[in-house]
XYZ file of C-alpha atoms in Angstrom:
659
model
C 3.720 27.867 9.768
C 4.074 24.058 9.838
C 6.381 24.180 12.848
C 6.817 21.358 15.376
C 4.965 23.448 17.989
C 2.024 23.854 15.621
C 2.123 20.109 14.968
C 2.058 19.454 18.726
C -0.878 21.838 19.090
C -2.887 20.250 16.260
C -2.183 16.785 17.677
C -3.580 17.891 21.049
C -6.522 19.548 19.264
C -7.216 16.318 17.355
C -7.247 14.412 20.651
C -9.818 16.840 22.098
C -11.968 16.597 18.958
C -11.751 12.794 19.043
C -12.933 12.828 22.663
C -15.843 15.074 21.677
C -16.543 12.796 18.688
C -16.893 9.928 21.143
C -18.992 11.589 23.842
C -21.384 13.992 22.087
C -22.942 11.558 19.545
C -23.341 8.896 22.254
C -25.077 11.475 24.445
C -27.253 12.465 21.491
C -28.193 8.831 20.872
C -29.043 8.402 24.538
C -31.218 11.551 24.581
C -32.530 10.887 21.043
C -31.306 14.335 20.095
C -30.806 14.568 16.326
C -28.679 17.727 16.541
C -26.157 16.164 18.912
C -25.970 13.026 16.796
C -25.456 15.151 13.676
C -22.260 16.578 15.214
C -20.527 13.202 14.759
C -19.610 13.873 11.139
C -18.126 17.410 11.504
C -16.183 16.324 14.581
C -14.735 13.363 12.648
C -13.697 15.704 9.837
C -12.224 18.188 12.323
C -10.163 15.477 13.962
C -8.868 14.244 10.600
C -7.896 17.743 9.423
C -6.075 18.447 12.696
C -4.160 15.147 12.494
C -3.328 15.643 8.811
C -1.887 19.052 9.747
C 0.188 17.476 12.532
C 1.476 14.857 10.101
C 2.350 17.575 7.571
C 4.312 19.382 10.306
C 6.337 16.233 11.028
C 7.100 15.688 7.331
C 8.126 19.344 7.030
C 10.549 18.911 9.927
C 12.001 15.801 8.243
C 12.376 17.375 4.809
C 13.944 20.584 6.187
C 16.401 18.647 8.417
C 15.101 20.205 11.624
C 17.358 18.315 14.033
C 15.992 20.269 16.982
C 13.141 17.716 16.804
C 14.354 14.642 18.661
C 12.521 12.223 16.356
C 14.202 13.726 13.282
C 17.562 13.840 15.050
C 17.427 10.117 15.876
C 16.099 8.905 12.525
C 17.368 11.213 9.787
C 20.493 12.907 8.442
C 21.414 15.584 5.923
C 22.748 13.096 3.365
C 19.650 10.887 3.468
C 17.813 10.895 0.087
C 14.603 12.952 0.000
C 12.379 9.878 -0.570
C 13.623 8.284 2.644
C 13.334 11.552 4.575
C 9.601 11.430 3.792
C 9.000 7.688 4.170
C 11.262 7.609 7.214
C 8.605 9.621 9.073
C 6.687 6.370 9.621
C 9.816 4.224 9.868
C 10.103 4.783 13.613
C 7.870 4.327 16.634
C 6.578 7.884 17.143
C 5.894 8.566 13.464
C 4.227 5.207 12.923
C 1.833 5.795 15.830
C 0.934 9.204 14.381
C 0.310 7.530 10.998
C -1.850 4.890 12.736
C -3.945 7.640 14.368
C -4.217 9.517 11.043
C -5.500 6.411 9.235
C -7.989 5.768 12.036
C -9.263 9.339 11.655
C -9.404 8.872 7.875
C -11.672 5.837 8.274
C -13.883 7.934 10.572
C -14.332 10.558 7.862
C -15.003 7.900 5.209
C -17.759 6.398 7.371
C -19.281 9.788 8.041
C -19.270 10.564 4.315
C -20.417 7.268 2.816
C -22.834 6.000 5.464
C -25.662 8.483 5.018
C -27.992 5.555 4.327
C -27.483 4.116 7.819
C -30.005 4.735 10.588
C -28.984 7.956 12.365
C -28.607 6.356 15.772
C -26.435 3.488 14.528
C -24.331 5.814 12.369
C -23.660 8.238 15.212
C -22.689 5.378 17.531
C -20.302 3.873 14.978
C -18.562 7.240 14.465
C -18.502 7.810 18.239
C -16.787 4.463 18.865
C -14.234 5.266 16.173
C -13.640 8.554 18.001
C -13.162 6.736 21.308
C -10.523 4.434 19.788
C -8.789 7.443 18.212
C -8.744 9.265 21.545
C -6.793 6.406 23.118
C -4.182 6.352 20.355
C -3.769 10.113 20.310
C -3.326 10.161 24.101
C -0.706 7.436 23.652
C 0.975 9.634 21.082
C 0.920 12.731 23.317
C 1.913 11.086 26.605
C 4.523 8.448 25.699
C 5.345 8.842 22.008
C 5.292 12.517 21.130
C 7.046 12.969 17.749
C 7.432 16.731 18.291
C 9.669 16.704 21.392
C 12.498 19.209 20.977
C 16.193 18.471 21.529
C 18.407 21.310 22.705
C 21.009 22.349 21.646
C 20.216 21.171 18.136
C 23.158 19.364 16.451
C 24.191 20.185 12.901
C 23.411 16.673 11.634
C 21.245 13.716 12.634
C 22.102 10.151 13.616
C 20.727 8.635 10.421
C 18.177 5.966 9.641
C 18.402 2.197 9.952
C 19.929 1.258 6.552
C 17.555 -1.719 6.233
C 14.671 0.752 6.057
C 16.236 2.787 3.248
C 14.212 1.000 0.615
C 11.227 2.016 -1.556
C 9.225 -0.744 0.151
C 8.980 1.488 3.217
C 6.831 3.884 1.195
C 4.075 1.288 0.686
C 4.293 -1.620 3.105
C 3.681 0.093 6.502
C 0.871 2.446 5.353
C -1.046 -0.363 3.603
C -0.488 -2.753 6.508
C -1.710 -0.122 8.991
C -4.770 0.523 6.812
C -5.551 -3.173 7.101
C -5.042 -3.199 10.870
C -6.973 -0.007 11.441
C -9.656 -0.965 8.938
C -10.855 -3.653 11.334
C -11.720 -0.841 13.754
C -14.803 -0.238 11.572
C -16.368 -3.729 11.965
C -15.433 -3.437 15.637
C -17.317 -0.135 15.872
C -20.303 -1.671 14.059
C -20.242 -4.606 16.466
C -20.168 -2.427 19.589
C -22.835 -0.124 18.132
C -25.033 -3.163 17.388
C -24.620 -4.330 20.985
C -25.611 -0.860 22.214
C -28.614 -0.881 19.871
C -29.464 -4.469 20.837
C -30.091 -5.343 17.229
C -28.254 -7.411 14.624
C -30.090 -8.346 11.428
C -29.528 -8.935 7.721
C -29.158 -5.204 7.059
C -26.404 -4.978 9.699
C -24.631 -7.885 7.982
C -24.831 -6.058 4.656
C -23.503 -2.816 6.168
C -20.564 -4.387 7.976
C -19.391 -6.699 5.163
C -17.872 -4.111 2.790
C -15.824 -2.586 5.636
C -14.621 -6.040 6.649
C -13.730 -6.923 3.064
C -11.903 -3.604 2.597
C -9.816 -4.110 5.756
C -9.112 -7.733 4.826
C -8.015 -6.825 1.275
C -5.711 -4.067 2.559
C -4.223 -6.338 5.224
C -3.685 -9.029 2.576
C -1.814 -6.497 0.412
C 0.190 -5.307 3.430
C 1.227 -8.829 4.447
C 2.115 -9.791 0.859
C 4.210 -6.617 0.449
C 5.945 -7.257 3.774
C 6.735 -10.834 2.805
C 8.107 -9.721 -0.564
C 10.087 -6.929 1.112
C 11.773 -9.337 3.526
C 12.490 -11.683 0.582
C 14.533 -9.124 -1.319
C 15.803 -6.882 1.495
C 16.882 -9.233 4.272
C 18.828 -11.454 1.859
C 18.157 -14.842 3.448
C 16.198 -16.193 0.505
C 12.969 -16.958 2.374
C 9.531 -15.350 2.427
C 8.226 -16.020 5.950
C 10.364 -16.434 9.044
C 7.572 -17.071 11.576
C 8.934 -13.967 13.233
C 6.656 -12.940 16.153
C 5.797 -9.649 14.482
C 4.967 -11.392 11.204
C 2.707 -13.685 13.218
C 1.087 -10.649 14.832
C -0.109 -9.564 11.377
C -1.247 -13.086 10.448
C -3.538 -13.391 13.491
C -6.049 -10.635 12.553
C -5.866 -11.818 8.932
C -7.010 -15.316 9.933
C -9.835 -14.128 12.188
C -10.716 -11.369 9.701
C -11.092 -14.026 6.996
C -13.459 -15.900 9.301
C -15.327 -12.648 9.982
C -15.992 -11.744 6.349
C -17.463 -15.227 5.787
C -19.615 -15.262 8.931
C -20.957 -11.769 8.125
C -22.261 -13.298 4.875
C -24.338 -15.768 6.911
C -25.743 -12.890 8.980
C -26.687 -11.107 5.779
C -28.243 -14.150 4.100
C -29.789 -16.089 6.967
C -29.609 -13.821 10.073
C -27.676 -16.609 11.773
C -24.264 -16.634 13.543
C -25.019 -13.154 14.910
C -23.326 -13.598 18.277
C -20.326 -15.350 16.730
C -19.912 -12.589 14.123
C -20.018 -9.880 16.770
C -17.390 -11.757 18.798
C -15.183 -12.179 15.723
C -15.375 -8.439 14.974
C -14.298 -7.621 18.534
C -11.613 -10.316 18.516
C -10.107 -9.294 15.165
C -9.580 -5.659 16.129
C -8.299 -6.776 19.529
C -5.694 -8.919 17.781
C -4.687 -5.885 15.693
C -4.179 -3.932 18.925
C -2.356 -6.881 20.501
C 0.075 -6.899 17.581
C 0.814 -3.236 18.253
C 1.357 -4.001 21.929
C 3.711 -6.905 21.187
C 5.769 -4.887 18.678
C 6.239 -1.867 20.895
C 6.418 -3.312 24.419
C 9.745 -5.109 24.031
C 8.153 -8.443 25.013
C 9.070 -10.033 21.688
C 12.470 -10.055 20.054
C 12.037 -9.329 16.370
C 13.744 -7.671 13.440
C 10.559 -5.586 13.159
C 10.412 -4.405 16.791
C 10.317 -0.614 16.971
C 11.179 -0.120 20.608
C 11.645 -1.896 23.894
C 10.030 0.634 26.179
C 7.965 -0.970 28.980
C 6.172 2.367 29.625
C 4.726 2.315 26.135
C 3.866 -1.342 26.543
C 1.951 -0.651 29.770
C 0.013 2.192 28.112
C -0.967 0.030 25.129
C -1.900 -2.790 27.508
C -4.200 -0.371 29.365
C -5.603 0.822 26.032
C -6.192 -2.782 24.996
C -7.916 -3.475 28.325
C -10.207 -0.460 27.951
C -11.130 -0.968 24.268
C -11.243 -4.761 24.017
C -12.115 -5.437 27.654
C -14.932 -2.892 27.548
C -16.280 -4.369 24.321
C -16.154 -7.899 25.732
C -17.974 -6.818 28.897
C -20.671 -5.227 26.741
C -20.773 -8.423 24.674
C -21.240 -10.544 27.795
C -24.117 -8.277 28.878
C -25.974 -7.797 25.594
C -25.165 -10.884 23.494
C -27.849 -13.087 25.181
C -30.485 -10.650 23.866
C -29.479 -11.294 20.233
C -31.853 -13.991 19.068
C -30.904 -16.419 16.302
C -33.507 -16.650 13.544
C -31.816 -18.496 10.680
C -31.914 -22.302 10.537
C -29.672 -24.293 8.213
C -28.434 -27.835 7.762
C -24.855 -28.940 8.288
C -24.499 -29.847 4.588
C -25.156 -26.324 3.318
C -23.264 -23.142 2.418
C -23.726 -21.897 5.963
C -22.469 -25.199 7.378
C -19.308 -24.981 5.269
C -18.752 -21.422 6.525
C -19.101 -22.593 10.125
C -16.470 -25.273 9.475
C -14.325 -22.677 7.699
C -14.587 -20.432 10.781
C -13.623 -23.262 13.138
C -10.544 -24.132 11.080
C -9.412 -20.518 10.654
C -9.807 -19.795 14.365
C -7.960 -23.011 15.223
C -5.086 -21.876 13.022
C -5.142 -18.488 14.754
C -5.010 -20.240 18.134
C -1.986 -22.293 17.010
C -0.151 -19.191 15.756
C -0.989 -17.294 18.948
C 0.242 -20.163 21.121
C 3.484 -20.537 19.167
C 4.085 -16.783 19.351
C 3.362 -16.218 23.046
C 4.676 -19.474 24.518
C 8.421 -18.514 24.420
C 7.999 -15.138 26.217
C 5.596 -16.747 28.682
C 8.113 -19.476 29.585
C 10.879 -16.891 29.833
C 8.746 -14.819 32.181
C 7.880 -17.918 34.235
C 11.292 -19.475 34.792
C 13.807 -17.480 32.749
C 14.258 -20.263 30.199
C 14.815 -19.149 26.604
C 12.850 -21.113 24.000
C 12.414 -20.756 20.271
C 9.304 -21.877 18.385
C 9.928 -21.871 14.662
C 9.088 -23.383 11.303
C 8.995 -27.097 12.313
C 6.296 -26.446 14.940
C 4.160 -24.200 12.734
C 4.488 -26.499 9.707
C 3.521 -29.640 11.597
C 0.640 -27.940 13.442
C -0.805 -25.777 10.658
C -0.426 -27.731 7.422
C -2.932 -30.521 8.298
C -5.526 -27.914 9.333
C -4.834 -25.860 6.216
C -5.298 -28.917 3.973
C -8.717 -29.552 5.498
C -9.546 -25.856 5.047
C -8.634 -26.040 1.344
C -10.910 -29.057 0.955
C -13.850 -27.130 2.460
C -12.958 -23.964 0.543
C -13.601 -25.683 -2.782
C -16.925 -27.270 -1.746
C -18.468 -24.314 0.124
C -19.274 -21.998 -2.820
C -20.862 -24.889 -4.726
C -23.298 -25.693 -1.905
C -26.736 -24.106 -1.749
C -27.817 -21.966 1.180
C -29.894 -23.638 3.898
C -29.569 -27.208 2.545
C -27.167 -28.680 0.016
C -27.728 -31.545 -2.392
C -25.051 -34.234 -2.320
C -25.826 -35.646 -5.780
C -25.668 -32.198 -7.301
C -22.319 -31.505 -5.622
C -20.876 -34.813 -6.770
C -22.061 -34.136 -10.300
C -20.207 -30.799 -10.318
C -17.035 -31.811 -8.503
C -16.308 -35.386 -9.551
C -13.912 -34.429 -12.347
C -12.004 -31.855 -10.226
C -11.708 -34.513 -7.509
C -10.304 -37.066 -9.955
C -7.872 -34.540 -11.457
C -6.653 -33.464 -8.021
C -6.016 -37.049 -6.909
C -3.986 -37.762 -10.046
C -1.950 -34.562 -9.598
C -1.305 -35.429 -5.943
C 0.190 -38.791 -6.959
C 2.256 -37.153 -9.693
C 3.516 -34.475 -7.273
C 4.484 -37.130 -4.731
C 6.460 -39.060 -7.342
C 8.288 -35.838 -8.332
C 8.795 -34.242 -4.909
C 9.079 -37.376 -2.734
C 7.411 -35.452 0.103
C 3.859 -36.155 1.214
C 2.801 -32.733 2.570
C 3.924 -30.678 -0.480
C 2.260 -33.277 -2.706
C -1.016 -32.987 -0.769
C -0.778 -29.181 -0.883
C -0.301 -29.320 -4.669
C -3.367 -31.525 -5.042
C -5.401 -29.254 -2.726
C -4.428 -26.166 -4.768
C -5.524 -27.816 -7.985
C -8.726 -28.969 -6.237
C -9.594 -25.324 -5.457
C -8.865 -24.123 -8.998
C -10.624 -26.986 -10.834
C -13.673 -26.793 -8.549
C -14.036 -23.090 -9.308
C -13.807 -23.764 -13.057
C -16.318 -26.646 -12.845
C -18.839 -24.536 -10.911
C -18.416 -21.679 -13.372
C -19.028 -23.973 -16.349
C -22.127 -25.366 -14.661
C -23.576 -21.926 -13.923
C -23.058 -20.879 -17.519
C -24.559 -24.176 -18.753
C -21.595 -24.260 -21.085
C -21.855 -26.989 -23.751
C -25.529 -27.537 -22.748
C -27.018 -24.450 -24.337
C -26.093 -21.936 -26.994
C -23.060 -19.709 -26.615
C -25.341 -16.659 -26.578
C -27.275 -18.045 -23.644
C -24.036 -18.855 -21.842
C -22.835 -15.300 -22.468
C -26.061 -13.877 -21.005
C -25.664 -16.110 -17.965
C -22.051 -14.949 -17.609
C -23.011 -11.266 -17.601
C -25.853 -11.974 -15.164
C -23.647 -13.467 -12.459
C -23.043 -11.062 -9.556
C -19.583 -9.597 -9.106
C -19.346 -11.187 -5.675
C -19.450 -14.598 -7.400
C -16.369 -13.715 -9.444
C -14.722 -12.100 -6.424
C -15.126 -15.233 -4.326
C -13.492 -17.481 -6.885
C -10.742 -14.962 -7.695
C -9.836 -14.770 -3.996
C -9.919 -18.559 -3.625
C -7.767 -19.049 -6.727
C -5.355 -16.482 -5.256
C -5.034 -18.714 -2.184
C -4.325 -21.727 -4.425
C -1.645 -19.831 -6.361
C 0.047 -18.718 -3.140
C 0.048 -22.305 -1.878
C 1.590 -23.511 -5.156
C 4.313 -20.864 -4.734
C 5.025 -22.114 -1.211
C 5.180 -25.708 -2.484
C 7.580 -24.587 -5.207
C 9.870 -23.044 -2.589
C 10.024 -26.454 -0.920
C 11.895 -27.623 -4.029
C 14.311 -24.687 -4.054
C 18.042 -25.248 -4.499
C 20.876 -23.199 -3.045
C 24.635 -23.214 -2.892
C 27.152 -21.138 -0.897
C 30.531 -20.806 -2.594
C 33.858 -18.975 -2.150
C 35.202 -18.219 -5.607
C 37.628 -15.866 -7.376
C 36.634 -13.693 -10.338
C 36.032 -15.520 -13.657
C 34.792 -18.687 -11.977
C 31.617 -20.500 -13.029
C 29.266 -22.378 -10.703
C 26.580 -24.810 -11.909
C 23.220 -24.796 -10.107
C 19.762 -25.911 -11.241
C 20.869 -26.171 -14.865
C 22.248 -22.612 -14.963
C 25.854 -21.412 -15.195
C 26.588 -18.575 -12.740
C 29.866 -16.782 -13.663
C 31.396 -14.115 -11.424
C 32.944 -11.714 -13.958
C 33.799 -8.592 -11.958
C 33.790 -6.802 -8.591
C 33.629 -2.978 -8.424
C 33.201 -0.303 -5.735
C 30.767 2.548 -6.307
C 29.662 5.580 -4.305
C 25.998 5.916 -3.296
C 24.226 8.966 -1.792
C 25.076 7.930 1.796
C 26.901 4.623 1.386
C 29.744 2.882 -0.449
C 28.779 -0.261 -2.328
C 30.854 -3.247 -3.387
C 29.038 -4.659 -6.414
C 29.525 -8.002 -8.152
C 28.718 -8.694 -11.801
C 27.425 -12.185 -12.505
C 26.589 -13.590 -15.908
C 23.822 -16.194 -16.039
C 23.729 -18.590 -18.951
C 22.038 -21.865 -19.802
C 23.255 -24.414 -22.337
C 25.898 -21.914 -23.408
C 23.381 -19.109 -24.145
C 23.543 -15.913 -22.035
C 20.282 -15.197 -20.204
C 20.899 -12.168 -18.008
C 23.343 -10.198 -15.858
C 22.907 -9.898 -12.096
C 24.471 -7.299 -9.765
C 24.346 -8.241 -6.066
C 26.081 -5.771 -3.744
C 27.061 -5.006 -0.173
C 26.442 -1.464 1.002
C 28.500 0.062 3.811
C 26.849 2.952 5.675
C 29.601 4.955 7.344
C 27.308 6.870 9.695
C 25.765 3.731 11.221
C 28.905 1.545 10.717
C 26.569 -1.051 9.203
C 26.755 -3.324 6.150
C 23.539 -4.159 4.275
C 23.226 -6.724 1.490
C 21.602 -5.669 -1.772
C 20.107 -8.823 -3.281
C 19.904 -9.313 -7.045
C 16.845 -11.215 -8.353
C 16.039 -12.305 -11.896
C 12.544 -13.685 -12.438
C 10.586 -15.133 -15.329
C 7.447 -15.477 -13.135
C 7.962 -19.252 -13.015
C 11.154 -19.159 -10.977
C 13.615 -16.750 -9.396
C 17.384 -16.675 -9.668
C 18.562 -15.048 -6.437
C 22.121 -13.983 -5.585
C 23.593 -12.545 -2.385
C 27.146 -11.189 -2.177
C 28.953 -12.036 1.068
C 32.352 -11.154 2.537
C 35.594 -11.278 0.622
C 38.528 -13.411 1.766
C 42.259 -13.191 1.083
C 41.721 -9.616 -0.110
C 45.460 -8.910 0.221
C 46.324 -11.684 -2.241
C 46.394 -11.474 -6.051
C 43.266 -13.618 -6.373
C 40.837 -12.788 -3.530
C 37.831 -15.023 -2.858
C 34.258 -13.747 -2.745
C 31.421 -15.469 -0.932
C 28.275 -15.902 -3.020
C 24.962 -17.436 -1.987
C 23.058 -18.663 -5.014
C 19.379 -19.651 -4.952
C 17.073 -21.191 -7.519
C 13.512 -20.667 -6.237
C 10.858 -22.319 -8.434
C 7.382 -20.686 -8.361
C 8.560 -18.135 -5.759
C 6.810 -15.168 -7.481
C 3.489 -17.013 -7.190
C 3.520 -16.494 -3.418
C 3.037 -12.744 -3.826
C 1.075 -12.876 -7.070
C -1.448 -15.095 -5.274
C -1.626 -12.625 -2.381
C -2.426 -9.741 -4.696
C -5.014 -11.843 -6.567
C -6.698 -12.516 -3.206
C -6.780 -8.771 -2.526
C -8.172 -8.066 -6.015
C -10.986 -10.505 -5.229
C -11.743 -8.467 -2.119
C -11.768 -5.168 -4.003
C -14.090 -6.607 -6.665
C -16.509 -7.628 -3.887
C -16.763 -3.962 -2.909
C -18.208 -3.136 -6.334
C -21.067 -5.638 -5.978
C -24.512 -4.084 -6.500
C -25.812 -5.198 -3.085
C -23.247 -3.025 -1.302
C -23.944 -0.044 -3.544
C -27.699 -0.037 -2.995
C -27.611 -0.784 0.766
C -30.774 -1.831 2.596
C -33.294 0.977 2.013
C -36.294 -0.983 3.291
C -35.150 -0.588 6.884
C -34.070 3.024 6.688
C -37.245 4.743 7.843
C -38.083 2.132 10.401
C -34.881 2.664 12.368
C -34.886 6.471 12.575
C -35.027 7.542 16.233
C -37.741 9.798 17.479
C -36.776 13.457 17.861
């Protein structure tokens, strides 16, 4: 039953339902017809079920080795392990677009299910806009990227999958990253719906914040997983290459971070309304732009799926319709959104404004560094490369200022802060951070890593100092402090957990600045000394894998004569693709990583062949990803805050449209 033809049919059916999901509720809202607006939810569910069926058909074709399907033929093979036959469905362009559309439909059903408290008109418009976005992606899937195209005559075996993608990371990284990208479609839909309604108030801010936080937390997880994946799969020992596609994921993360803070000001003070709407539109547009850049062939990247200009033109048109249409609506309706909240510069809102300026400046720098090389190549054919030196020199000073504001902002009061009160809370963290900065400079002999170390400690100590103050710790009884602790809202904890996650990630990056590495050519039973460890190559063996042959080294690690661990780096040769892939070996104690890559062998015809080894000692490397996941945990805790669970019931009746 789950045949490719049935999958093609359900994909086309989902596209029709998405179109109806867009048009009918909007018509109902225009005519104030409750029955038409009520169709939004069943249409969203219908679209999701149809797409889920199409996705199941594609997985069935992959698992059953149906090489009459061109997508399966080009990306799978009989000897590919079952796990990678399933995960490989979204490891190529066509399958990943279908997954993108499925996640978009999933968010539509979640909104329709968990937004019963919203005013009917606003709810129907939000679901309709989600349907309109889904229609564009499903048309893209049907017209230029159909995963169900048949190939005839069907060969007996497929061409296999890119060996780099045959890794468990493929099971988690792309779906979570896409959920982050697509999640920003919800704030976008809320923003466009608010423009159509001509109304943005505190209730709107409260409704849009959890969706923004959810998308941000998922995108944070996706980026952290991708960074970790490249660290252990690509075998170059780094965590961020400033690859254009990596940058494409960083852009919506930066503006999304600005958005979740500015939405707080809308909720609390009904200020920054126009700016928040623009950020919501801009963040989803950057998510779409990343898709365009990855799939158009404009950027050269290890992540690029395809270099098909036809697909690029379609996505560019889609981007023009979705983002261009939203911006035109913004230009028309934004002047009608009146600002009501007034606040001083030295206040929580003022710090969030500064935070937004710095985050958007960083996004502008990343966007410029990413698009400048292809723009110059298009202009005069000159090939340029913008890499780490540019991004480090342009972004680090801005980031340091952002960290300074990040620590002060949560301590400030809304509307107007008190300088004496802030100094009383933060004077000891400031002193501790200055001392640590000097100590770090003496140890590292580099000014920027030393400043980053001090800034990280500034964030952590400020959070601790504010927490102690709110509990009145050491000023009242322990029982009173405990009652104060349990009375603090979860969003308070979430904010500081996320900020501390940022500090931990920064400390991990600083630690990598002090990493040590050595490339050696050695025979078996030779010991190399690096970073206080003895690395001894004891053996080299060949072993057969499910669809590859591996050459595996055995390395004993010891320190001060005591064995610590064994490491097994390997090189895998995939006969079908004629490709060699390195299999990195990593030993971690959460404070540092020992990292080994096996290279080529030399003089293999002689009695004592030489083997190339790349050895790394990466202090604090695990903190980069631990910090990322702590940030995401902070976001997920925010979602459990009572304010988001109870909604804004006072406005519910007032906003119901007339029948």
